[in-house]
N, CA, C and O atoms as a GROMACS GRO file, in nm:
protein
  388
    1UNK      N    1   4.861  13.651  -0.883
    1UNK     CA    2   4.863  13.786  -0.933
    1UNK      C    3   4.979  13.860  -0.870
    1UNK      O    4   4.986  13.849  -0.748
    2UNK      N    5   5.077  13.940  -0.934
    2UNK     CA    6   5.150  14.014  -0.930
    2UNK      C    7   5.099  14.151  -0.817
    2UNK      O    8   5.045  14.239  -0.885
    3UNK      N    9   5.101  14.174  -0.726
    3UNK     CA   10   5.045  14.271  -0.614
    3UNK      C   11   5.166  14.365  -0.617
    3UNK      O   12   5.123  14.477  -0.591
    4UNK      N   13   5.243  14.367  -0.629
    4UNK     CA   14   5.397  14.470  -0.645
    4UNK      C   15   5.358  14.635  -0.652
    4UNK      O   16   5.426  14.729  -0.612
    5UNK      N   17   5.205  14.638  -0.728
    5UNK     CA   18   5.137  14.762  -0.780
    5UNK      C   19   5.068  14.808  -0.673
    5UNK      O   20   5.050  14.927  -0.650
    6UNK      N   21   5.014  14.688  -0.585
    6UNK     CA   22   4.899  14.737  -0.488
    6UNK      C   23   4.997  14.753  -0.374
    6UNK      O   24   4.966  14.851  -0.307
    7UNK      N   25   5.103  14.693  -0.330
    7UNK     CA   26   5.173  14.703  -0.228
    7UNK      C   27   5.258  14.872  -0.206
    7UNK      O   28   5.266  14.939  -0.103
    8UNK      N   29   5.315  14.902  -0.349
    8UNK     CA   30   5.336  15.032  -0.360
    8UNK      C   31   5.267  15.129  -0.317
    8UNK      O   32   5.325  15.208  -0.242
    9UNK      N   33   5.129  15.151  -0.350
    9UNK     CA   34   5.028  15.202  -0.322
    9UNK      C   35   5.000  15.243  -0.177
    9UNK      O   36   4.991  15.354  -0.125
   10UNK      N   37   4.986  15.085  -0.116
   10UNK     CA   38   4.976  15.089   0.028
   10UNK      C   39   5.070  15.137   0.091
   10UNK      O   40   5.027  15.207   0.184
   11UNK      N   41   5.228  15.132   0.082
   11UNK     CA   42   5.313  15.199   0.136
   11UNK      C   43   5.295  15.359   0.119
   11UNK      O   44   5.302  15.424   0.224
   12UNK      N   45   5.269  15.447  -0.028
   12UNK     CA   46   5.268  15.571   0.001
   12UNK      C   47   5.124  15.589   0.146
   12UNK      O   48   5.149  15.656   0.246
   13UNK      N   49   4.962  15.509   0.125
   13UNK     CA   50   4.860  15.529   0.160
   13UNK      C   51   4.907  15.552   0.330
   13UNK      O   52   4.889  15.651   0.401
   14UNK      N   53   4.991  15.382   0.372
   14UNK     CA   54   5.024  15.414   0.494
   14UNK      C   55   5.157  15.454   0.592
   14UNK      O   56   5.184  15.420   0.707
   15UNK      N   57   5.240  15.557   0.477
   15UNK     CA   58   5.310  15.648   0.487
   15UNK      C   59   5.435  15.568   0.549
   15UNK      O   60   5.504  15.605   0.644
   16UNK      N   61   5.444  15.480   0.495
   16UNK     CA   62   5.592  15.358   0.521
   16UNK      C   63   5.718  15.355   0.381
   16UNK      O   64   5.723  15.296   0.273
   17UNK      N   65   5.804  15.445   0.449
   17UNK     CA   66   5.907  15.448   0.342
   17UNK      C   67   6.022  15.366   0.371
   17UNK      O   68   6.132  15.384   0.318
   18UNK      N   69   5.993  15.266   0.466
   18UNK     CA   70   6.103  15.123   0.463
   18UNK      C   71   6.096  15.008   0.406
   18UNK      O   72   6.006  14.926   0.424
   19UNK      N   73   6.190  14.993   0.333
   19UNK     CA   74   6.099  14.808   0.286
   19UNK      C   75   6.135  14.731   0.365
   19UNK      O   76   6.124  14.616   0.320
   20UNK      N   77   6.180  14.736   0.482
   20UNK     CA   78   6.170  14.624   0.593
   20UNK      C   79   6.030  14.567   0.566
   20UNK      O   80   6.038  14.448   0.536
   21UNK      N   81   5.910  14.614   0.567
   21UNK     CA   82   5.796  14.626   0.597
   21UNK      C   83   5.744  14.601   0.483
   21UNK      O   84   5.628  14.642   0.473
   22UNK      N   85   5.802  14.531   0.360
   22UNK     CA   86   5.730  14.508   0.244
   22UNK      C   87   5.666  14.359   0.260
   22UNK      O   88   5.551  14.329   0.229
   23UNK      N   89   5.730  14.304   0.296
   23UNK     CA   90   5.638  14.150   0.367
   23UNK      C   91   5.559  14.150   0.437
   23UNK      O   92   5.499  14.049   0.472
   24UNK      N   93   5.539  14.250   0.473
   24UNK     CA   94   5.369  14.241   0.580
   24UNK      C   95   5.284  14.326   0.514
   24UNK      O   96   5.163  14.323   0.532
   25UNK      N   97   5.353  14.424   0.416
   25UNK     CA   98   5.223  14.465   0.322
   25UNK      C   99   5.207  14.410   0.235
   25UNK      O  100   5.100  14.438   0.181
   26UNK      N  101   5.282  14.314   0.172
   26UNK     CA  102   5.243  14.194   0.078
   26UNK      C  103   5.136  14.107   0.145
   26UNK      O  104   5.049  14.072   0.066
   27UNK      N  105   5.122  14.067   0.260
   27UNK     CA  106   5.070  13.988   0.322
   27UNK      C  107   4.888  14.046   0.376
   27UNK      O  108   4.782  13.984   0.390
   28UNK      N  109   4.926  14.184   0.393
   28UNK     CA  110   4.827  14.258   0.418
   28UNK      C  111   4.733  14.299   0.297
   28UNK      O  112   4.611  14.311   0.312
   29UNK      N  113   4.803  14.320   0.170
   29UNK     CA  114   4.763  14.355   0.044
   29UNK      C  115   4.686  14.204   0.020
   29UNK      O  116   4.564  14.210   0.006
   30UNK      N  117   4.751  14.069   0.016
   30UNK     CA  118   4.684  13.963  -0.061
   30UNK      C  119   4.554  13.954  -0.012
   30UNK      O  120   4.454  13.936  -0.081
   31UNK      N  121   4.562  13.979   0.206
   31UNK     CA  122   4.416  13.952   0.230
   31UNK      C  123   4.351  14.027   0.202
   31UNK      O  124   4.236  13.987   0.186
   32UNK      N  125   4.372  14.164   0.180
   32UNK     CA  126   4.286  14.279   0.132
   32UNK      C  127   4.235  14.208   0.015
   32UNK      O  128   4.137  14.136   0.032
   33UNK      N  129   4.292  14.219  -0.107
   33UNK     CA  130   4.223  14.179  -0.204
   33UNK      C  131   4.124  14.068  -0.214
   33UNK      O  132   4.038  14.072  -0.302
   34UNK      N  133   4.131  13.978  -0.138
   34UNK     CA  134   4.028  13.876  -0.102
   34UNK      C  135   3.944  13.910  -0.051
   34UNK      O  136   3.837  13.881  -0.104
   35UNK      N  137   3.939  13.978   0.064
   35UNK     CA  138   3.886  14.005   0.140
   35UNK      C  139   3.735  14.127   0.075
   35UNK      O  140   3.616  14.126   0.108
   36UNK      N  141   3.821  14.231  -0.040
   36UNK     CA  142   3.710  14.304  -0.080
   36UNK      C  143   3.636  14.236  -0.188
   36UNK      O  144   3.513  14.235  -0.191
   37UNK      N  145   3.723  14.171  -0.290
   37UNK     CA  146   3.660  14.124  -0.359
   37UNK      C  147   3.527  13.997  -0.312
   37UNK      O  148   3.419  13.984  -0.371
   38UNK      N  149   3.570  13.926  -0.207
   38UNK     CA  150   3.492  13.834  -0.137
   38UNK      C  151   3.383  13.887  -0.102
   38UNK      O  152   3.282  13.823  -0.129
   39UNK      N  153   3.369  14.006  -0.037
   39UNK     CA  154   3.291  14.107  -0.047
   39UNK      C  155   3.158  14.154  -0.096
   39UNK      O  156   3.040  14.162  -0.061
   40UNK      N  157   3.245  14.185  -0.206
   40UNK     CA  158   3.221  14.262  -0.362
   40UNK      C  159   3.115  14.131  -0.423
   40UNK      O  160   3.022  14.156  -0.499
   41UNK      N  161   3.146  13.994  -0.376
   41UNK     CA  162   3.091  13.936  -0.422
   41UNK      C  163   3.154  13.914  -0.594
   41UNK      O  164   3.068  13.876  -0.674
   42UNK      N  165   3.247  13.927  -0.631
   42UNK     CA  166   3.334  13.991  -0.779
   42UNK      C  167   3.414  13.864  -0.776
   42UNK      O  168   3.456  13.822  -0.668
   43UNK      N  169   3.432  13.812  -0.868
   43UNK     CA  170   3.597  13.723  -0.927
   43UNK      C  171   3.747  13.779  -0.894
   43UNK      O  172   3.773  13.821  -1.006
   44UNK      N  173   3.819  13.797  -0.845
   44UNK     CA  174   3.953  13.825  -0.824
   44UNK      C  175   3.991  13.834  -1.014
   44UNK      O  176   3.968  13.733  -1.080
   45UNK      N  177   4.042  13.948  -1.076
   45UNK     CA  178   4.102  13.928  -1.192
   45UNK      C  179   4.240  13.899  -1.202
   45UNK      O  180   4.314  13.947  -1.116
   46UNK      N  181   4.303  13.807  -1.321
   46UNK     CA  182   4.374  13.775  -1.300
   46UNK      C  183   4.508  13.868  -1.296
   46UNK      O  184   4.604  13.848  -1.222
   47UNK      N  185   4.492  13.978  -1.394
   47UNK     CA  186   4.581  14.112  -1.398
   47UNK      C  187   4.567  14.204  -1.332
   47UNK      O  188   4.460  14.263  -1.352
   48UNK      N  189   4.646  14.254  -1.239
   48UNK     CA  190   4.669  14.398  -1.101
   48UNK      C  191   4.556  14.509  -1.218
   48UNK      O  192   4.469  14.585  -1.176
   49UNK      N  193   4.597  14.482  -1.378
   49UNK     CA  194   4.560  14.650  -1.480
   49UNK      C  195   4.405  14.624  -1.481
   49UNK      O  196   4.335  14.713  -1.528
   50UNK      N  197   4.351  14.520  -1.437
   50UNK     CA  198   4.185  14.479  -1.475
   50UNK      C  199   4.144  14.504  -1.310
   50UNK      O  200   4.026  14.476  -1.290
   51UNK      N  201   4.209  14.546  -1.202
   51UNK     CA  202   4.141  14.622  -1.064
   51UNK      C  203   4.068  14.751  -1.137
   51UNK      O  204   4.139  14.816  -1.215
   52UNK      N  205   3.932  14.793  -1.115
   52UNK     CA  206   3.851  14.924  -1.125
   52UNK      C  207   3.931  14.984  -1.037
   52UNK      O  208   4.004  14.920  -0.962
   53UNK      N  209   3.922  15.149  -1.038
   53UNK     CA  210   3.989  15.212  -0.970
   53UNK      C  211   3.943  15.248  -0.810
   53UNK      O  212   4.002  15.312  -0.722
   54UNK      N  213   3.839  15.194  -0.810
   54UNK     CA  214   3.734  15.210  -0.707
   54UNK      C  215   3.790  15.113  -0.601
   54UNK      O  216   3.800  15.149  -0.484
   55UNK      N  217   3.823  14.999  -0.639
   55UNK     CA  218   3.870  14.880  -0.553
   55UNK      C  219   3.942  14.854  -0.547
   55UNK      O  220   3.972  14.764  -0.469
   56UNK      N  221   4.058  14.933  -0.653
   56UNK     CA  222   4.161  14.956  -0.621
   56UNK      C  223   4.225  15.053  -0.463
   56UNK      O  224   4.313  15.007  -0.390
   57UNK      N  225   4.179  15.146  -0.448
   57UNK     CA  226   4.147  15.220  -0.356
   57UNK      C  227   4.090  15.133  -0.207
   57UNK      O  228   4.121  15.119  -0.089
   58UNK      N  229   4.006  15.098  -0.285
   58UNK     CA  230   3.888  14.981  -0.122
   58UNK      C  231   4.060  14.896  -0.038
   58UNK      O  232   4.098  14.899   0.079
   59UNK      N  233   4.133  14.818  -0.182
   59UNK     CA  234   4.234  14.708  -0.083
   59UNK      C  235   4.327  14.790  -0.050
   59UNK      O  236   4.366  14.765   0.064
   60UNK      N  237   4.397  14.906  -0.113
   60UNK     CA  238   4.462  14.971  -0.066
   60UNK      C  239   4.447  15.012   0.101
   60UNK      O  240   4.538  15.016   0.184
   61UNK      N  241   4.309  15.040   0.119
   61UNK     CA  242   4.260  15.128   0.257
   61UNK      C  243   4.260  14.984   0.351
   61UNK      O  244   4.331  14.962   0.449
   62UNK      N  245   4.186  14.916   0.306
   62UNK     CA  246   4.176  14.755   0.338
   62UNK      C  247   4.330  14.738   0.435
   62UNK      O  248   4.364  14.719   0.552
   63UNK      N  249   4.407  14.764   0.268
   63UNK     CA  250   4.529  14.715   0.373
   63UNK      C  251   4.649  14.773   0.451
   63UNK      O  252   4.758  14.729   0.487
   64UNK      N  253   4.578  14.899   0.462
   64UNK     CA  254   4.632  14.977   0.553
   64UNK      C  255   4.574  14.963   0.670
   64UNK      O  256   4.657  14.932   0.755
   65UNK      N  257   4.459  14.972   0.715
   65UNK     CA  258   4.391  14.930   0.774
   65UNK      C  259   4.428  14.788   0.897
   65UNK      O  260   4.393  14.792   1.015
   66UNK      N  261   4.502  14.677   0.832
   66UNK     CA  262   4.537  14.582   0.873
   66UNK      C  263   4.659  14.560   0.904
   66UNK      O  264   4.707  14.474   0.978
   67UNK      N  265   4.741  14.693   0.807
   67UNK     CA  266   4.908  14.701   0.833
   67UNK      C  267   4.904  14.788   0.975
   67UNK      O  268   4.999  14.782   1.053
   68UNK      N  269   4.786  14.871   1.002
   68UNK     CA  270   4.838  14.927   1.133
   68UNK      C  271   4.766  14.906   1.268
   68UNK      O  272   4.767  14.973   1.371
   69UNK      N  273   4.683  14.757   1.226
   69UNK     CA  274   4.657  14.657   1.313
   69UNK      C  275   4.723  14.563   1.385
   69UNK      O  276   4.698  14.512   1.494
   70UNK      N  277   4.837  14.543   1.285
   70UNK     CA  278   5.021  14.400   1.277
   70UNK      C  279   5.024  14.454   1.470
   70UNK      O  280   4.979  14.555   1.523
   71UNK      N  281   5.080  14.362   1.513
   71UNK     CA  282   5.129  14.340   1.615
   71UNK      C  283   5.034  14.368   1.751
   71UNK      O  284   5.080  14.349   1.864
   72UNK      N  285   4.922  14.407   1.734
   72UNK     CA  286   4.842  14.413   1.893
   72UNK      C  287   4.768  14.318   1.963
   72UNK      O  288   4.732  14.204   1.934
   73UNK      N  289   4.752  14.387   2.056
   73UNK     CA  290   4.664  14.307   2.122
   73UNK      C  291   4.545  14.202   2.090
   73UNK      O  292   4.516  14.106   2.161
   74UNK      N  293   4.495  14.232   1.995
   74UNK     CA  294   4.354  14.125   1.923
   74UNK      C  295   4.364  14.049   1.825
   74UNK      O  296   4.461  14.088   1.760
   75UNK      N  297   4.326  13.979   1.788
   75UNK     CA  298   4.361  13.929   1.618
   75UNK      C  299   4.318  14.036   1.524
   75UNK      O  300   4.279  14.147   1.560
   76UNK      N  301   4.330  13.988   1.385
   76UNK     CA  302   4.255  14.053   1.289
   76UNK      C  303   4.144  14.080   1.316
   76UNK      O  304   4.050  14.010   1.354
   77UNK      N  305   4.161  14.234   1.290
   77UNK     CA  306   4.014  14.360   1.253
   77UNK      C  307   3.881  14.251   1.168
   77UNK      O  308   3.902  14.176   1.073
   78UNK      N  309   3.787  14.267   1.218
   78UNK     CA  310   3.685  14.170   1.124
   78UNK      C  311   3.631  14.319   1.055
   78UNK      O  312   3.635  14.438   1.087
   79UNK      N  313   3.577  14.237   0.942
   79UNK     CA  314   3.498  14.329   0.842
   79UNK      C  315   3.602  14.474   0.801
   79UNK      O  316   3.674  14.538   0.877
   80UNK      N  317   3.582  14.488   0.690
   80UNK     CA  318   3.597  14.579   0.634
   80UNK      C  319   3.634  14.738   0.641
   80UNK      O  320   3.530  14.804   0.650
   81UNK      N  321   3.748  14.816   0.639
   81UNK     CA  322   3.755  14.939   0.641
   81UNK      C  323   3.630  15.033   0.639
   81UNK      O  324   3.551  14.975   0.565
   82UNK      N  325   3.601  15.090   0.660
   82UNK     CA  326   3.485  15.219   0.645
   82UNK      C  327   3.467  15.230   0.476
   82UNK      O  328   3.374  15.185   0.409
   83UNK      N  329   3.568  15.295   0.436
   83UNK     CA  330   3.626  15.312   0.290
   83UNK      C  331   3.541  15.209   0.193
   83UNK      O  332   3.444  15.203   0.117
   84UNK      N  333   3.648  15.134   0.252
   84UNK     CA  334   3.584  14.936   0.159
   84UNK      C  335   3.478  14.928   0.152
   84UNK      O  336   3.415  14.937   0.047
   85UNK      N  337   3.431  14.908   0.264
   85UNK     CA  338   3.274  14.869   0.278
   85UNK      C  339   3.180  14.952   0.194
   85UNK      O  340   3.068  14.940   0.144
   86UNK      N  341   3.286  15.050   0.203
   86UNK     CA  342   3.140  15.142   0.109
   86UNK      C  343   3.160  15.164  -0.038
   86UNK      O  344   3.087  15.222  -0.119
   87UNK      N  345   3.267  15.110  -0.054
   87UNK     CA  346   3.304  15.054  -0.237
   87UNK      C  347   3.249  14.969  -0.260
   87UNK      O  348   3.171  14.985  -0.354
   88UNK      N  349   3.251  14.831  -0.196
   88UNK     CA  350   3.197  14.740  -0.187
   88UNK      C  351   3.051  14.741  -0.211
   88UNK      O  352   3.002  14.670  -0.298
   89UNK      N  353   2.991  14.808  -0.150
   89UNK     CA  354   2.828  14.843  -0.123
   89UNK      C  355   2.807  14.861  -0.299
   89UNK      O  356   2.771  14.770  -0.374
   90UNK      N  357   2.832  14.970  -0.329
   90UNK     CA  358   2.826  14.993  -0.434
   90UNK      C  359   2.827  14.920  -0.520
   90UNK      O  360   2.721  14.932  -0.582
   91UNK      N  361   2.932  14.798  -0.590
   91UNK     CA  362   2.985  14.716  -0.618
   91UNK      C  363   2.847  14.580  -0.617
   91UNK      O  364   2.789  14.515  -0.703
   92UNK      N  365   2.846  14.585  -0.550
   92UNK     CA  366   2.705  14.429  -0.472
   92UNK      C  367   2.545  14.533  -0.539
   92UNK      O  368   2.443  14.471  -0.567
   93UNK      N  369   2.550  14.681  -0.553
   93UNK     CA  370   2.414  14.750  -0.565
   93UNK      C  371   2.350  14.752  -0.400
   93UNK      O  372   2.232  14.732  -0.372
   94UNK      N  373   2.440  14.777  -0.320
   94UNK     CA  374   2.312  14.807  -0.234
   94UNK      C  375   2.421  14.939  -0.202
   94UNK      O  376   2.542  14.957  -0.214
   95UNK      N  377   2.256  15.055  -0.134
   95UNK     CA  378   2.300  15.148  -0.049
   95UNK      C  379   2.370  15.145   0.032
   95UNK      O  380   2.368  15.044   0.102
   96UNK      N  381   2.482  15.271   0.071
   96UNK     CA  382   2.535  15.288   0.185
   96UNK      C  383   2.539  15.361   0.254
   96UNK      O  384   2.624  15.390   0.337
   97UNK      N  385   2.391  15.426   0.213
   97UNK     CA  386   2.311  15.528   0.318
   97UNK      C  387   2.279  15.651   0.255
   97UNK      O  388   2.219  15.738   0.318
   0.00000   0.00000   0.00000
């Protein structure tokens, strides 16, 4: 899938106006999208235009989330943005309080 749409996104979300930095939000965007949809419990679609706007939003935050995780001390953040998780919730039918 073409991510070019979601990566844009994530750059205005996490306020990065260099494209030095477009390879690690490509990278950040793909696991996002796995990551919510995996989630979501949902199929990955094959077209960026068939994301709901809801989860569209979830990988966006997702992968901001993970873009301003890049370089520290721990590995990857486990589980889900705040945001996500609670798109997600929705998404699966259960409450999120």
């Amino acid at each position: 899938m073409d991510v070019s749409g979601l990566v844009t996104a994530t750059m205005l979300r996490a306020r990065v106006d260099s494209e030095d930095d477009y390879n690690d939000l490509e990278r950040a965007v793909q696991a996002s999208l796995l990551d919510v949809y995996g989630a979501a419990n949902l199929d990955v679609p094959d077209e960026p235009d068939d994301i709901p706007e809801d989860l569209f939003f979830a990988i966006t935050d997702q992968a901001t989330m993970l873009y301003d995780a890049r370089g520290g001390d721990t590995d990857r953040p486990l589980g889900l943005s705040l945001a996500a998780s609670r798109i997600v919730a929705r998404h699966r039918g259960v409450s999120a309080g």
